[in-house]
XYZ file of C-alpha atoms in Angstrom:
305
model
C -64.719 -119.295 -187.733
C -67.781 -122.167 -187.637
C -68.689 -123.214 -190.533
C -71.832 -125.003 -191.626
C -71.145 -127.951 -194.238
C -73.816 -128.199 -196.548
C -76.159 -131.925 -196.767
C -74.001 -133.320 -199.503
C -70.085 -133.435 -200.672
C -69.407 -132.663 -203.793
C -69.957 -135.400 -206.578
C -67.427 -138.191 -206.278
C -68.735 -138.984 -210.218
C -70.014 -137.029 -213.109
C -71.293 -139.105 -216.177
C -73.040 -137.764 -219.143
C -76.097 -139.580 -220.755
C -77.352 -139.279 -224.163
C -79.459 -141.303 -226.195
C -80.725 -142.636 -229.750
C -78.259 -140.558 -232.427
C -79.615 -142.897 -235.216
C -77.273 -142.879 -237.188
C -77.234 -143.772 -240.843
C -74.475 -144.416 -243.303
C -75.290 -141.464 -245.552
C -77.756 -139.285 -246.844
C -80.596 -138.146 -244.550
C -82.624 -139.692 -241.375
C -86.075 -140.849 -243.276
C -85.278 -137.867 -245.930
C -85.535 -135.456 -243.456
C -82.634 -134.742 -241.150
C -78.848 -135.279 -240.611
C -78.382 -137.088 -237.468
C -74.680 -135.364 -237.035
C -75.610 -132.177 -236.751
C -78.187 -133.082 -233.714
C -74.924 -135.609 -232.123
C -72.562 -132.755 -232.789
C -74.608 -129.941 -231.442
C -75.207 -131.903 -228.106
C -71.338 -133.090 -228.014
C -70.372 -129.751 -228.613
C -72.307 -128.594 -225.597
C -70.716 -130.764 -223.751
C -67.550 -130.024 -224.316
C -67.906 -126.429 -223.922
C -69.505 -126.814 -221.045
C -66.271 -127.523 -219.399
C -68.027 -130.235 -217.173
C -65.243 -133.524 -218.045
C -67.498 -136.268 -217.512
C -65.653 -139.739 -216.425
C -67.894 -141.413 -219.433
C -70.408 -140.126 -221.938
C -73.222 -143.120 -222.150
C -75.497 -143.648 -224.974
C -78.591 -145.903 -224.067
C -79.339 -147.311 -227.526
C -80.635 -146.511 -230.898
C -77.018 -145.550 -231.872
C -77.600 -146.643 -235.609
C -80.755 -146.623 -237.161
C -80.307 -149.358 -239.515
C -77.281 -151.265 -237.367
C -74.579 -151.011 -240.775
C -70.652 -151.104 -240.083
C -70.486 -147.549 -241.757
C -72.887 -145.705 -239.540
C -71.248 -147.492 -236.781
C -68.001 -146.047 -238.043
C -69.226 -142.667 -238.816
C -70.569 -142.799 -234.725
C -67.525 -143.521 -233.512
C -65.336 -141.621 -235.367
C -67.295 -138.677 -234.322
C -67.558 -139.613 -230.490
C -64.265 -140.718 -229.747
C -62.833 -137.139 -230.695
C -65.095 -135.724 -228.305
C -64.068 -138.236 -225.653
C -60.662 -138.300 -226.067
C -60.300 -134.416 -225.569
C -62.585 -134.511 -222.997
C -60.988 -137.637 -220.703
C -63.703 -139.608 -220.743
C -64.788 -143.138 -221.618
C -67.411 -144.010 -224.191
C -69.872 -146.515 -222.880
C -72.638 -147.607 -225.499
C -75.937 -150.380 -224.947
C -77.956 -152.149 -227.808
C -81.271 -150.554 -229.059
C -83.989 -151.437 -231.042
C -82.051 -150.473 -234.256
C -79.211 -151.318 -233.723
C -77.550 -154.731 -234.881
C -75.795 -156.954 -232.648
C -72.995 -158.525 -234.547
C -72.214 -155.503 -236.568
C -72.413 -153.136 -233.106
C -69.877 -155.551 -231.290
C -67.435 -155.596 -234.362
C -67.137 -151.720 -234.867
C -67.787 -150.634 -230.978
C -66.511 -152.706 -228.731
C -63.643 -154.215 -230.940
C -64.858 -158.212 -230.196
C -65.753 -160.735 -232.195
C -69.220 -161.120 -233.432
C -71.834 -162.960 -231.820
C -75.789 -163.389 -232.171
C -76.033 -163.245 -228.062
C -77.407 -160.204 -226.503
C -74.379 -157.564 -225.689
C -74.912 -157.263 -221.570
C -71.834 -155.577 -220.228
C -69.917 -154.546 -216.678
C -67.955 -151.987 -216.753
C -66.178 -149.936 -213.525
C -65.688 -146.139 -213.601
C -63.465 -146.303 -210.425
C -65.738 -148.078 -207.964
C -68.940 -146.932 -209.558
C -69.894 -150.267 -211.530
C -72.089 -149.909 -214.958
C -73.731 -152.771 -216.090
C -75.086 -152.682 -219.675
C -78.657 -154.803 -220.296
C -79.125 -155.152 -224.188
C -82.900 -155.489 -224.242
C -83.335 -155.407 -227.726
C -85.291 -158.621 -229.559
C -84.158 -159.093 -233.173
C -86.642 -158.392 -235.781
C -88.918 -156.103 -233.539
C -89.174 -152.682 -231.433
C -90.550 -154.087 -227.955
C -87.739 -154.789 -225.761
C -87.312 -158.282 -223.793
C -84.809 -159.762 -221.137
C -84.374 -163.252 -221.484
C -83.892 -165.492 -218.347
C -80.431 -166.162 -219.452
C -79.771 -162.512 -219.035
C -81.808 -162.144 -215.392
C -79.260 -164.746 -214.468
C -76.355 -162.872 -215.705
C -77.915 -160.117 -214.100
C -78.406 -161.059 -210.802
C -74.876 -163.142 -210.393
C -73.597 -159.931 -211.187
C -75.223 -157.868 -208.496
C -75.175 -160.756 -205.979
C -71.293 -158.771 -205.235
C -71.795 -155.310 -204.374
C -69.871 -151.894 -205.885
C -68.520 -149.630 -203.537
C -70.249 -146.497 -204.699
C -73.027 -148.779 -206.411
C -74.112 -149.714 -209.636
C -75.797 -147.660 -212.808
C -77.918 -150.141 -215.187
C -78.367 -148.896 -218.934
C -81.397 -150.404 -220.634
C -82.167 -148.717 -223.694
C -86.226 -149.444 -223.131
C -87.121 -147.442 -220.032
C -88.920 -149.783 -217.549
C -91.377 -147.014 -217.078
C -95.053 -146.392 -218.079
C -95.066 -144.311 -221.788
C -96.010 -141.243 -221.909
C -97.232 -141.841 -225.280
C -100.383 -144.294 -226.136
C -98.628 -145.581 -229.150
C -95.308 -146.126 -227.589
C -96.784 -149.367 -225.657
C -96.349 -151.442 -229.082
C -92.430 -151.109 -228.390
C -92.133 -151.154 -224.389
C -90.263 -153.467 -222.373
C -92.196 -156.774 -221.611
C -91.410 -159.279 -218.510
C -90.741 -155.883 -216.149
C -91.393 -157.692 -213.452
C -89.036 -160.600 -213.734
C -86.252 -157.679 -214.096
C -88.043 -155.941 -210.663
C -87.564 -158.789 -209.111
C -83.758 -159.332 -209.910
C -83.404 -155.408 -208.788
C -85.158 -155.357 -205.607
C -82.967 -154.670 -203.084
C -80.019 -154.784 -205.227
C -76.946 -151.859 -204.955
C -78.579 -150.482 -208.351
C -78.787 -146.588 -207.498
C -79.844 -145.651 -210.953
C -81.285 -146.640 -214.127
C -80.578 -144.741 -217.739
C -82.811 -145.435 -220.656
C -83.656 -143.701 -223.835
C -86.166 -145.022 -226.760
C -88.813 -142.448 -225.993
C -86.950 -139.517 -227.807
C -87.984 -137.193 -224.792
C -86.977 -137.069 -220.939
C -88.647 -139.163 -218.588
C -87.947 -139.387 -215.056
C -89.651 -142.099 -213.022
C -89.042 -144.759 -210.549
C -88.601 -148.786 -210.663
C -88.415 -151.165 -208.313
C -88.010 -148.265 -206.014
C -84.905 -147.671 -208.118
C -84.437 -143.740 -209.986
C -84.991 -143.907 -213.273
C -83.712 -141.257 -216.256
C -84.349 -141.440 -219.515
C -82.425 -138.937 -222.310
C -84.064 -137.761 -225.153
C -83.230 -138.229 -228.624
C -79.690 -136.218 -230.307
C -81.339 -136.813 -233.647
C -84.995 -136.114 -233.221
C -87.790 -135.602 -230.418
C -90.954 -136.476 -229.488
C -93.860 -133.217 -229.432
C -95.109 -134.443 -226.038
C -97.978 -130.624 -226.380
C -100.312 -132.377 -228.506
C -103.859 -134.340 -227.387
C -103.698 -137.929 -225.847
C -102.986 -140.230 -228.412
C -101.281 -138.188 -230.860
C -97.654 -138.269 -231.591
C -95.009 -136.170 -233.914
C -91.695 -135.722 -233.912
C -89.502 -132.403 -233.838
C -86.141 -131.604 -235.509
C -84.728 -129.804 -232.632
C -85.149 -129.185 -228.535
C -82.102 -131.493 -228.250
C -80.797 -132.312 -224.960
C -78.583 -134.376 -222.428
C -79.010 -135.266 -219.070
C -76.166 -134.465 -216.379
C -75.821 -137.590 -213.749
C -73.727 -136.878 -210.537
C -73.702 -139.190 -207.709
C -72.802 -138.299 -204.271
C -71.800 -141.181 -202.421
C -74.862 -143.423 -203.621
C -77.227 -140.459 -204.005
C -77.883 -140.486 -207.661
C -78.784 -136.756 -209.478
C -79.891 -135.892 -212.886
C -80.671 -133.138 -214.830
C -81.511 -132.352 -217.943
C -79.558 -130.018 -219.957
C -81.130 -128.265 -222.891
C -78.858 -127.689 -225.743
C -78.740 -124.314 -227.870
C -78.459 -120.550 -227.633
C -80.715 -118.478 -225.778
C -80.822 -114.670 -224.405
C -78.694 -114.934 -221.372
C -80.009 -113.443 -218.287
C -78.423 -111.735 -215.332
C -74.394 -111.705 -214.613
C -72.128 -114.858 -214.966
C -70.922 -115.955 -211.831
C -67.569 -117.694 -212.092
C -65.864 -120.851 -209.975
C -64.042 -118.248 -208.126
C -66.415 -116.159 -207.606
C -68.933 -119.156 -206.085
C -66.312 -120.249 -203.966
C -66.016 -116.595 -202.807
C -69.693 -115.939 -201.490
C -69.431 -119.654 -200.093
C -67.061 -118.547 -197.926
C -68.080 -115.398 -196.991
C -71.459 -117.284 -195.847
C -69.551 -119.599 -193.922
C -70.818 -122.827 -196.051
C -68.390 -125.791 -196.783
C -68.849 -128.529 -199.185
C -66.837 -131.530 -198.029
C -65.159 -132.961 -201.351
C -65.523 -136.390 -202.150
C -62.739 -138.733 -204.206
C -62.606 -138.607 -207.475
C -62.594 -141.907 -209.933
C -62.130 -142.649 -213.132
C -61.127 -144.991 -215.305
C -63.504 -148.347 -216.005
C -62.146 -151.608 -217.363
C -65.003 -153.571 -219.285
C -65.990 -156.889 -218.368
C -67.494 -159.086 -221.379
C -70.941 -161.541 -220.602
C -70.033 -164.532 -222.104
């Protein structure tokens, strides 16, 4: 029997990215909403979903006034998740968040006033982590200190590349008032990634999905588990909405980076389900193969200091 193998093998990684929970210690986000129920109706997608990411990443924003309790209250609530679901939690720095009090409850290390840029391996898939927060404002910044860091890390290659988490997407806004907090010097960080292994970039920030490019680089950005951004209104007008929460799916096959956003809540369902076996079943009786690719997992951080 010939058979025809499709373009691509299966993934050899799945990730999951999510973005700006904003967490708070108690009470209710600016009087309004609880940002657990929006974290735990996306995390509960996920795990029924059934999809067992290697890592869930959260680009940023993770508490919305950077305090060791909502820090606590975020990772109490994630690592469940994680833990029955086998995979790693990887977070980055955001606008909100607070350096010293992040790296204390988070990442388990001692406090420091240096920005929190990260390496971390998910088998040979390496994830490097670029806190591009600035203290005391919303606009993101990369220091030269941290291009350095940067590009002494990508001067070695990863076998199946490397995945950079910025929590300010290095991407034009979609919204007029967002440009008083974009990322400044882009640039100097284009010209560190130029030609670099990078084969994907995840962001958040905006509170709505963005895909763009950089550098000639993919770039992803997740929307918001606690709020999004009303992107139907006229040009220069901006609201948020308590609800069309999200999460964006990322699978790489060998180097080709994929992602897709995943909308979270219940709808009518339409037509039959079609099961695993059932897949497998007409793939077979059309004579299509999908090669299978290895799978890694696993990642073993690697502090900046």
């Amino acid at each position: 029997m010939h058979l025809t193998r499709s373009e691509y093998s299966n993934p050899n990684h799945v990730l999951v990215h999510v973005s700006d929970p904003h967490y708070v210690e108690e009470g209710l986000l600016y009087g309004e909403l609880d940002p657990q129920t929006g974290l735990v109706e996306v995390l509960d997608a996920i795990e029924a979903s059934g999809l067992k990411p290697e890592a869930i990443i959260f680009s940023g924003d993770l508490a919305d006034k950077g305090s060791l309790e909502a820090y606590r209250r975020l990772r109490t609530t994630c690592q469940a998740y994680a833990e029955r679901m086998g995979a790693q939690l990887i977070w980055a720095m955001g606008n909100h968040d607070e350096r010293m009090n992040f790296q204390k409850m988070l990442l388990d290390e001692e406090p420091r006033t240096l920005p929190v840029d990260r390496s971390y391996y998910l088998g040979n898939l390496r994830v490097l982590v670029l806190d591009s927060s600035t203290p005391g404002y919303h606009h993101g910044e990369i220091s030269e200190e941290q291009l350095h860091w940067l590009a002494g890390q990508l001067e070695t290659q990863a076998d199946d590349g490397t995945l950079l988490v910025i929590h300010h997407p290095p991407v034009p806004p979609v919204q007029e008032l967002a440009v008083l907090s974009e990322l400044r010097n882009q640039e100097s960080l284009a010209r560190v990634l130029e030609g670099s292994d990078v084969i994907g970039i995840l962001s958040g920030h905006t509170h709505h999905s963005v895909f763009s490019t950089f550098a000639s680089i993919p770039v992803s950005v997740a929307a918001s588990t606690s709020y999004t951004q009303d992107l139907a209104l006229p040009a220069g007008a901006m609201q948020g909405l308590d609800g069309a929460r999200s999460f964006n799916l990322i699978r790489i096959h060998n180097r080709t980076f994929v992602s897709a956003v995943v909308p979270v809540g219940e709808y009518p369902r339409m037509n039959s389900y079609i099961t695993a076996e059932e897949t497998r079943q007409r793939l077979q009786a059309a004579k299509i193969d999908i090669p299978s690719a290895t799978e890694n997992a696993g990642g073993t951080p690697c502090g900046r200091h």
